[in-house]
């Protein structure tokens, strides 16, 4: 949970929009939490840098889509999705996850 709190604090400090955290701890063998937020391109790049500083080097497994409209950051048990507003609406993760417990 400490890692999740560091991630949330880092993203909130960047003033991302519509930050949501979904709890998969008891339902997925691959990850415990999904963190989803809306960013612009600058915030997305800044988020990567802030997370690299906030977390240990081995806590970030992979980053996909740098500089794009959807960035996925794999932090082992926490998966972070940074979407532009348009892509967040298009992919509709929030609607797809209505049955998943939301903790933020």
mmCIF file of N, CA and C in Angstrom:
data_model
loop_
_atom_site.group_PDB
_atom_site.id
_atom_site.type_symbol
_atom_site.label_atom_id
_atom_site.label_comp_id
_atom_site.label_asym_id
_atom_site.label_seq_id
_atom_site.Cartn_x
_atom_site.Cartn_y
_atom_site.Cartn_z
ATOM 1 N N UNK A 1 0.824 -1.198 0.000
ATOM 2 C CA UNK A 1 0.000 0.000 0.000
ATOM 3 C C UNK A 1 0.868 1.262 0.000
ATOM 4 N N UNK A 2 2.091 1.153 0.518
ATOM 5 C CA UNK A 2 2.987 2.306 0.535
ATOM 6 C C UNK A 2 3.308 2.765 -0.887
ATOM 7 N N UNK A 3 3.547 1.798 -1.779
ATOM 8 C CA UNK A 3 3.835 2.138 -3.168
ATOM 9 C C UNK A 3 2.632 2.843 -3.803
ATOM 10 N N UNK A 4 1.448 2.330 -3.548
ATOM 11 C CA UNK A 4 0.233 2.939 -4.096
ATOM 12 C C UNK A 4 0.093 4.380 -3.614
ATOM 13 N N UNK A 5 0.359 4.615 -2.340
ATOM 14 C CA UNK A 5 0.272 5.975 -1.797
ATOM 15 C C UNK A 5 1.293 6.913 -2.430
ATOM 16 N N UNK A 6 2.500 6.423 -2.686
ATOM 17 C CA UNK A 6 3.517 7.237 -3.366
ATOM 18 C C UNK A 6 3.055 7.600 -4.779
ATOM 19 N N UNK A 7 2.461 6.643 -5.460
ATOM 20 C CA UNK A 7 1.974 6.871 -6.824
ATOM 21 C C UNK A 7 0.864 7.912 -6.816
ATOM 22 N N UNK A 8 -0.092 7.744 -5.919
ATOM 23 C CA UNK A 8 -1.211 8.692 -5.833
ATOM 24 C C UNK A 8 -0.696 10.089 -5.506
ATOM 25 N N UNK A 9 0.201 10.202 -4.534
ATOM 26 C CA UNK A 9 0.755 11.516 -4.161
ATOM 27 C C UNK A 9 1.477 12.169 -5.336
ATOM 28 N N UNK A 10 2.269 11.388 -6.058
ATOM 29 C CA UNK A 10 3.000 11.931 -7.210
ATOM 30 C C UNK A 10 2.054 12.466 -8.268
ATOM 31 N N UNK A 11 0.998 11.719 -8.550
ATOM 32 C CA UNK A 11 0.043 12.146 -9.579
ATOM 33 C C UNK A 11 -0.783 13.341 -9.114
ATOM 34 N N UNK A 12 -1.183 13.335 -7.850
ATOM 35 C CA UNK A 12 -1.955 14.471 -7.330
ATOM 36 C C UNK A 12 -1.123 15.751 -7.332
ATOM 37 N N UNK A 13 0.174 15.637 -7.079
ATOM 38 C CA UNK A 13 1.043 16.813 -7.109
ATOM 39 C C UNK A 13 1.129 17.419 -8.502
ATOM 40 N N UNK A 14 0.886 16.616 -9.527
ATOM 41 C CA UNK A 14 0.894 17.107 -10.905
ATOM 42 C C UNK A 14 -0.455 17.679 -11.327
ATOM 43 N N UNK A 15 -1.428 17.607 -10.429
ATOM 44 C CA UNK A 15 -2.776 18.137 -10.695
ATOM 45 C C UNK A 15 -3.458 17.422 -11.869
ATOM 46 N N UNK A 16 -3.279 16.075 -11.919
ATOM 47 C CA UNK A 16 -3.974 15.305 -12.950
ATOM 48 C C UNK A 16 -5.473 15.382 -12.681
ATOM 49 N N UNK A 17 -6.269 15.077 -13.681
ATOM 50 C CA UNK A 17 -7.725 15.147 -13.520
ATOM 51 C C UNK A 17 -8.302 13.747 -13.348
ATOM 52 N N UNK A 18 -9.386 13.692 -12.609
ATOM 53 C CA UNK A 18 -10.194 12.475 -12.470
ATOM 54 C C UNK A 18 -9.382 11.238 -12.093
ATOM 55 N N UNK A 19 -8.572 11.355 -11.061
ATOM 56 C CA UNK A 19 -7.767 10.233 -10.581
ATOM 57 C C UNK A 19 -8.691 9.177 -9.972
ATOM 58 N N UNK A 20 -8.554 7.948 -10.439
ATOM 59 C CA UNK A 20 -9.359 6.836 -9.931
ATOM 60 C C UNK A 20 -8.437 5.661 -9.638
ATOM 61 N N UNK A 21 -8.717 4.975 -8.527
ATOM 62 C CA UNK A 21 -7.945 3.795 -8.153
ATOM 63 C C UNK A 21 -8.933 2.644 -7.966
ATOM 64 N N UNK A 22 -8.690 1.554 -8.685
ATOM 65 C CA UNK A 22 -9.551 0.375 -8.626
ATOM 66 C C UNK A 22 -8.808 -0.766 -7.954
ATOM 67 N N UNK A 23 -9.501 -1.468 -7.064
ATOM 68 C CA UNK A 23 -8.910 -2.521 -6.247
ATOM 69 C C UNK A 23 -9.180 -3.895 -6.873
ATOM 70 N N UNK A 24 -8.132 -4.531 -7.376
ATOM 71 C CA UNK A 24 -8.216 -5.870 -7.955
ATOM 72 C C UNK A 24 -7.533 -6.902 -7.060
ATOM 73 N N UNK A 25 -7.218 -6.519 -5.838
ATOM 74 C CA UNK A 25 -6.373 -7.345 -4.972
ATOM 75 C C UNK A 25 -6.880 -8.780 -4.823
ATOM 76 N N UNK A 26 -8.171 -8.950 -4.728
ATOM 77 C CA UNK A 26 -8.719 -10.290 -4.526
ATOM 78 C C UNK A 26 -9.249 -10.919 -5.810
ATOM 79 N N UNK A 27 -9.130 -10.204 -6.930
ATOM 80 C CA UNK A 27 -9.729 -10.727 -8.162
ATOM 81 C C UNK A 27 -8.746 -10.977 -9.294
ATOM 82 N N UNK A 28 -7.525 -10.474 -9.201
ATOM 83 C CA UNK A 28 -6.557 -10.658 -10.276
ATOM 84 C C UNK A 28 -5.259 -11.259 -9.748
ATOM 85 N N UNK A 29 -4.747 -12.271 -10.427
ATOM 86 C CA UNK A 29 -3.453 -12.826 -10.007
ATOM 87 C C UNK A 29 -2.261 -12.019 -10.522
ATOM 88 N N UNK A 30 -2.507 -11.013 -11.370
ATOM 89 C CA UNK A 30 -1.428 -10.275 -12.027
ATOM 90 C C UNK A 30 -1.131 -8.913 -11.413
ATOM 91 N N UNK A 31 -2.112 -8.256 -10.847
ATOM 92 C CA UNK A 31 -1.934 -6.927 -10.268
ATOM 93 C C UNK A 31 -2.977 -6.733 -9.177
ATOM 94 N N UNK A 32 -2.718 -5.765 -8.293
ATOM 95 C CA UNK A 32 -3.640 -5.478 -7.200
ATOM 96 C C UNK A 32 -4.472 -4.218 -7.446
ATOM 97 N N UNK A 33 -3.883 -3.246 -8.158
ATOM 98 C CA UNK A 33 -4.567 -1.964 -8.344
ATOM 99 C C UNK A 33 -4.376 -1.438 -9.756
ATOM 100 N N UNK A 34 -5.419 -0.785 -10.254
ATOM 101 C CA UNK A 34 -5.366 0.016 -11.469
ATOM 102 C C UNK A 34 -5.464 1.465 -11.035
ATOM 103 N N UNK A 35 -4.569 2.301 -11.492
ATOM 104 C CA UNK A 35 -4.660 3.738 -11.264
ATOM 105 C C UNK A 35 -4.902 4.360 -12.638
ATOM 106 N N UNK A 36 -5.964 5.140 -12.739
ATOM 107 C CA UNK A 36 -6.325 5.761 -14.014
ATOM 108 C C UNK A 36 -6.499 7.252 -13.782
ATOM 109 N N UNK A 37 -5.937 8.057 -14.679
ATOM 110 C CA UNK A 37 -6.150 9.499 -14.583
ATOM 111 C C UNK A 37 -6.064 10.132 -15.967
ATOM 112 N N UNK A 38 -6.529 11.346 -16.044
ATOM 113 C CA UNK A 38 -6.512 12.115 -17.282
ATOM 114 C C UNK A 38 -5.383 13.123 -17.214
ATOM 115 N N UNK A 39 -4.567 13.134 -18.264
ATOM 116 C CA UNK A 39 -3.435 14.063 -18.329
ATOM 117 C C UNK A 39 -3.361 14.674 -19.717
ATOM 118 N N UNK A 40 -2.614 15.751 -19.816
ATOM 119 C CA UNK A 40 -2.228 16.224 -21.140
ATOM 120 C C UNK A 40 -0.844 15.640 -21.418
ATOM 121 N N UNK A 41 -0.294 15.887 -22.592
ATOM 122 C CA UNK A 41 0.984 15.268 -22.967
ATOM 123 C C UNK A 41 2.113 15.676 -22.017
ATOM 124 N N UNK A 42 2.138 16.950 -21.632
ATOM 125 C CA UNK A 42 3.183 17.426 -20.716
ATOM 126 C C UNK A 42 3.083 16.754 -19.360
ATOM 127 N N UNK A 43 1.868 16.646 -18.834
ATOM 128 C CA UNK A 43 1.676 15.998 -17.545
ATOM 129 C C UNK A 43 2.067 14.523 -17.607
ATOM 130 N N UNK A 44 1.783 13.870 -18.727
ATOM 131 C CA UNK A 44 2.139 12.466 -18.886
ATOM 132 C C UNK A 44 3.635 12.263 -18.798
ATOM 133 N N UNK A 45 4.381 13.095 -19.483
ATOM 134 C CA UNK A 45 5.849 13.009 -19.423
ATOM 135 C C UNK A 45 6.363 13.344 -18.024
ATOM 136 N N UNK A 46 5.775 14.358 -17.414
ATOM 137 C CA UNK A 46 6.182 14.738 -16.060
ATOM 138 C C UNK A 46 5.854 13.626 -15.065
ATOM 139 N N UNK A 47 4.725 12.958 -15.265
ATOM 140 C CA UNK A 47 4.329 11.873 -14.360
ATOM 141 C C UNK A 47 5.360 10.758 -14.376
ATOM 142 N N UNK A 48 5.854 10.425 -15.544
ATOM 143 C CA UNK A 48 6.880 9.384 -15.646
ATOM 144 C C UNK A 48 8.108 9.783 -14.826
ATOM 145 N N UNK A 49 8.555 11.015 -14.993
ATOM 146 C CA UNK A 49 9.737 11.492 -14.257
ATOM 147 C C UNK A 49 9.492 11.525 -12.750
ATOM 148 N N UNK A 50 8.319 11.999 -12.338
ATOM 149 C CA UNK A 50 7.997 12.066 -10.910
ATOM 150 C C UNK A 50 7.926 10.663 -10.300
ATOM 151 N N UNK A 51 7.344 9.731 -11.032
ATOM 152 C CA UNK A 51 7.238 8.365 -10.517
ATOM 153 C C UNK A 51 8.606 7.693 -10.428
ATOM 154 N N UNK A 52 9.474 7.982 -11.379
ATOM 155 C CA UNK A 52 10.837 7.426 -11.323
ATOM 156 C C UNK A 52 11.573 7.936 -10.095
ATOM 157 N N UNK A 53 11.306 9.180 -9.689
ATOM 158 C CA UNK A 53 11.949 9.737 -8.503
ATOM 159 C C UNK A 53 11.311 9.213 -7.214
ATOM 160 N N UNK A 54 9.990 9.004 -7.231
ATOM 161 C CA UNK A 54 9.273 8.594 -6.024
ATOM 162 C C UNK A 54 9.445 7.111 -5.709
ATOM 163 N N UNK A 55 9.666 6.305 -6.740
ATOM 164 C CA UNK A 55 9.748 4.858 -6.554
ATOM 165 C C UNK A 55 11.184 4.373 -6.734
ATOM 166 N N UNK A 56 11.463 3.216 -6.190
ATOM 167 C CA UNK A 56 12.766 2.583 -6.386
ATOM 168 C C UNK A 56 12.883 2.146 -7.842
ATOM 169 N N UNK A 57 14.085 2.044 -8.344
ATOM 170 C CA UNK A 57 14.325 1.708 -9.749
ATOM 171 C C UNK A 57 13.661 0.400 -10.165
ATOM 172 N N UNK A 58 13.663 -0.586 -9.292
ATOM 173 C CA UNK A 58 13.084 -1.879 -9.654
ATOM 174 C C UNK A 58 11.567 -1.942 -9.454
ATOM 175 N N UNK A 59 10.963 -0.868 -8.956
ATOM 176 C CA UNK A 59 9.508 -0.856 -8.761
ATOM 177 C C UNK A 59 8.756 -0.544 -10.055
ATOM 178 N N UNK A 60 9.436 -0.002 -11.041
ATOM 179 C CA UNK A 60 8.811 0.239 -12.348
ATOM 180 C C UNK A 60 9.340 -0.825 -13.298
ATOM 181 N N UNK A 61 8.453 -1.696 -13.717
ATOM 182 C CA UNK A 61 8.845 -2.805 -14.584
ATOM 183 C C UNK A 61 8.945 -2.365 -16.040
ATOM 184 N N UNK A 62 7.961 -1.579 -16.502
ATOM 185 C CA UNK A 62 7.921 -1.218 -17.915
ATOM 186 C C UNK A 62 7.052 0.025 -18.113
ATOM 187 N N UNK A 63 7.415 0.825 -19.102
ATOM 188 C CA UNK A 63 6.621 1.994 -19.497
ATOM 189 C C UNK A 63 6.320 1.856 -20.979
ATOM 190 N N UNK A 64 5.058 1.972 -21.323
ATOM 191 C CA UNK A 64 4.610 1.807 -22.710
ATOM 192 C C UNK A 64 3.885 3.075 -23.159
ATOM 193 N N UNK A 65 4.194 3.553 -24.354
ATOM 194 C CA UNK A 65 3.460 4.671 -24.943
ATOM 195 C C UNK A 65 3.952 6.050 -24.559
ATOM 196 N N UNK A 66 5.217 6.186 -24.192
ATOM 197 C CA UNK A 66 5.760 7.495 -23.809
ATOM 198 C C UNK A 66 5.457 8.525 -24.889
ATOM 199 N N UNK A 67 4.964 9.679 -24.458
ATOM 200 C CA UNK A 67 4.680 10.760 -25.393
ATOM 201 C C UNK A 67 3.396 10.571 -26.172
ATOM 202 N N UNK A 68 2.653 9.521 -25.884
ATOM 203 C CA UNK A 68 1.410 9.254 -26.599
ATOM 204 C C UNK A 68 0.195 9.701 -25.811
ATOM 205 N N UNK A 69 -0.959 9.339 -26.323
ATOM 206 C CA UNK A 69 -2.207 9.738 -25.681
ATOM 207 C C UNK A 69 -2.660 8.730 -24.623
ATOM 208 N N UNK A 70 -1.967 7.592 -24.539
ATOM 209 C CA UNK A 70 -2.228 6.603 -23.494
ATOM 210 C C UNK A 70 -0.879 6.033 -23.069
ATOM 211 N N UNK A 71 -0.511 6.286 -21.838
ATOM 212 C CA UNK A 71 0.742 5.777 -21.292
ATOM 213 C C UNK A 71 0.392 4.745 -20.226
ATOM 214 N N UNK A 72 1.014 3.582 -20.330
ATOM 215 C CA UNK A 72 0.828 2.529 -19.347
ATOM 216 C C UNK A 72 2.151 2.349 -18.604
ATOM 217 N N UNK A 73 2.073 2.385 -17.278
ATOM 218 C CA UNK A 73 3.252 2.204 -16.447
ATOM 219 C C UNK A 73 3.006 0.987 -15.565
ATOM 220 N N UNK A 74 3.820 -0.037 -15.758
ATOM 221 C CA UNK A 74 3.695 -1.281 -15.010
ATOM 222 C C UNK A 74 4.606 -1.213 -13.790
ATOM 223 N N UNK A 75 4.001 -1.120 -12.629
ATOM 224 C CA UNK A 75 4.739 -1.084 -11.366
ATOM 225 C C UNK A 75 4.465 -2.371 -10.584
ATOM 226 N N UNK A 76 4.536 -3.484 -11.275
ATOM 227 C CA UNK A 76 4.294 -4.818 -10.706
ATOM 228 C C UNK A 76 2.846 -4.938 -10.256
ATOM 229 N N UNK A 77 2.558 -4.734 -8.976
ATOM 230 C CA UNK A 77 1.186 -4.924 -8.489
ATOM 231 C C UNK A 77 0.281 -3.709 -8.726
ATOM 232 N N UNK A 78 0.832 -2.621 -9.218
ATOM 233 C CA UNK A 78 0.058 -1.424 -9.542
ATOM 234 C C UNK A 78 0.270 -1.114 -11.022
ATOM 235 N N UNK A 79 -0.831 -1.006 -11.756
ATOM 236 C CA UNK A 79 -0.781 -0.644 -13.166
ATOM 237 C C UNK A 79 -1.364 0.764 -13.289
ATOM 238 N N UNK A 80 -0.599 1.653 -13.918
ATOM 239 C CA UNK A 80 -1.012 3.051 -14.048
ATOM 240 C C UNK A 80 -1.347 3.326 -15.507
ATOM 241 N N UNK A 81 -2.518 3.924 -15.723
ATOM 242 C CA UNK A 81 -2.946 4.332 -17.057
ATOM 243 C C UNK A 81 -3.095 5.849 -17.064
ATOM 244 N N UNK A 82 -2.321 6.515 -17.910
ATOM 245 C CA UNK A 82 -2.424 7.959 -18.086
ATOM 246 C C UNK A 82 -3.054 8.202 -19.450
ATOM 247 N N UNK A 83 -4.248 8.748 -19.476
ATOM 248 C CA UNK A 83 -4.977 8.967 -20.711
ATOM 249 C C UNK A 83 -5.148 10.459 -20.993
ATOM 250 N N UNK A 84 -5.167 10.817 -22.284
ATOM 251 C CA UNK A 84 -5.706 12.117 -22.639
ATOM 252 C C UNK A 84 -7.215 12.013 -22.435
ATOM 253 N N UNK A 85 -7.868 13.129 -22.358
ATOM 254 C CA UNK A 85 -9.312 13.125 -22.125
ATOM 255 C C UNK A 85 -10.055 12.347 -23.218
ATOM 256 N N UNK A 86 -9.637 12.540 -24.460
ATOM 257 C CA UNK A 86 -10.306 11.867 -25.575
ATOM 258 C C UNK A 86 -10.137 10.351 -25.503
ATOM 259 N N UNK A 87 -8.916 9.896 -25.236
ATOM 260 C CA UNK A 87 -8.680 8.453 -25.170
ATOM 261 C C UNK A 87 -9.346 7.821 -23.954
ATOM 262 N N UNK A 88 -9.407 8.537 -22.863
ATOM 263 C CA UNK A 88 -10.079 7.966 -21.687
ATOM 264 C C UNK A 88 -11.547 7.730 -21.986
ATOM 265 N N UNK A 89 -12.169 8.665 -22.673
ATOM 266 C CA UNK A 89 -13.563 8.470 -23.056
ATOM 267 C C UNK A 89 -13.700 7.354 -24.084
ATOM 268 N N UNK A 90 -12.798 7.326 -25.056
ATOM 269 C CA UNK A 90 -12.867 6.324 -26.125
ATOM 270 C C UNK A 90 -12.748 4.899 -25.578
ATOM 271 N N UNK A 91 -11.759 4.648 -24.724
ATOM 272 C CA UNK A 91 -11.528 3.300 -24.206
ATOM 273 C C UNK A 91 -12.484 2.925 -23.077
ATOM 274 N N UNK A 92 -13.026 3.898 -22.384
ATOM 275 C CA UNK A 92 -14.091 3.663 -21.412
ATOM 276 C C UNK A 92 -13.754 2.727 -20.255
ATOM 277 N N UNK A 93 -12.523 2.774 -19.772
ATOM 278 C CA UNK A 93 -12.146 1.895 -18.658
ATOM 279 C C UNK A 93 -13.056 2.104 -17.454
ATOM 280 N N UNK A 94 -13.392 3.353 -17.160
ATOM 281 C CA UNK A 94 -14.214 3.622 -15.983
ATOM 282 C C UNK A 94 -15.575 2.928 -16.088
ATOM 283 N N UNK A 95 -16.137 2.889 -17.263
ATOM 284 C CA UNK A 95 -17.418 2.192 -17.464
ATOM 285 C C UNK A 95 -17.237 0.681 -17.381
ATOM 286 N N UNK A 96 -16.134 0.193 -17.907
ATOM 287 C CA UNK A 96 -15.865 -1.249 -17.879
ATOM 288 C C UNK A 96 -15.577 -1.757 -16.464
ATOM 289 N N UNK A 97 -15.153 -0.867 -15.605
ATOM 290 C CA UNK A 97 -14.753 -1.261 -14.257
ATOM 291 C C UNK A 97 -15.805 -0.929 -13.201
ATOM 292 N N UNK A 98 -17.034 -0.736 -13.623
ATOM 293 C CA UNK A 98 -18.098 -0.375 -12.670
ATOM 294 C C UNK A 98 -18.284 -1.416 -11.572
ATOM 295 N N UNK A 99 -18.011 -2.679 -11.868
ATOM 296 C CA UNK A 99 -18.199 -3.736 -10.863
ATOM 297 C C UNK A 99 -16.968 -3.926 -9.972
ATOM 298 N N UNK A 100 -15.914 -3.190 -10.229
ATOM 299 C CA UNK A 100 -14.684 -3.304 -9.448
ATOM 300 C C UNK A 100 -14.705 -2.247 -8.339
ATOM 301 N N UNK A 101 -14.276 -2.645 -7.161
ATOM 302 C CA UNK A 101 -14.253 -1.712 -6.025
ATOM 303 C C UNK A 101 -13.320 -0.541 -6.330
ATOM 304 N N UNK A 102 -13.860 0.661 -6.204
ATOM 305 C CA UNK A 102 -13.082 1.883 -6.410
ATOM 306 C C UNK A 102 -12.699 2.442 -5.051
ATOM 307 N N UNK A 103 -11.411 2.680 -4.845
ATOM 308 C CA UNK A 103 -10.971 3.172 -3.538
ATOM 309 C C UNK A 103 -10.607 4.658 -3.549
ATOM 310 N N UNK A 104 -10.583 5.268 -4.712
ATOM 311 C CA UNK A 104 -10.361 6.719 -4.794
ATOM 312 C C UNK A 104 -10.983 7.220 -6.056
#
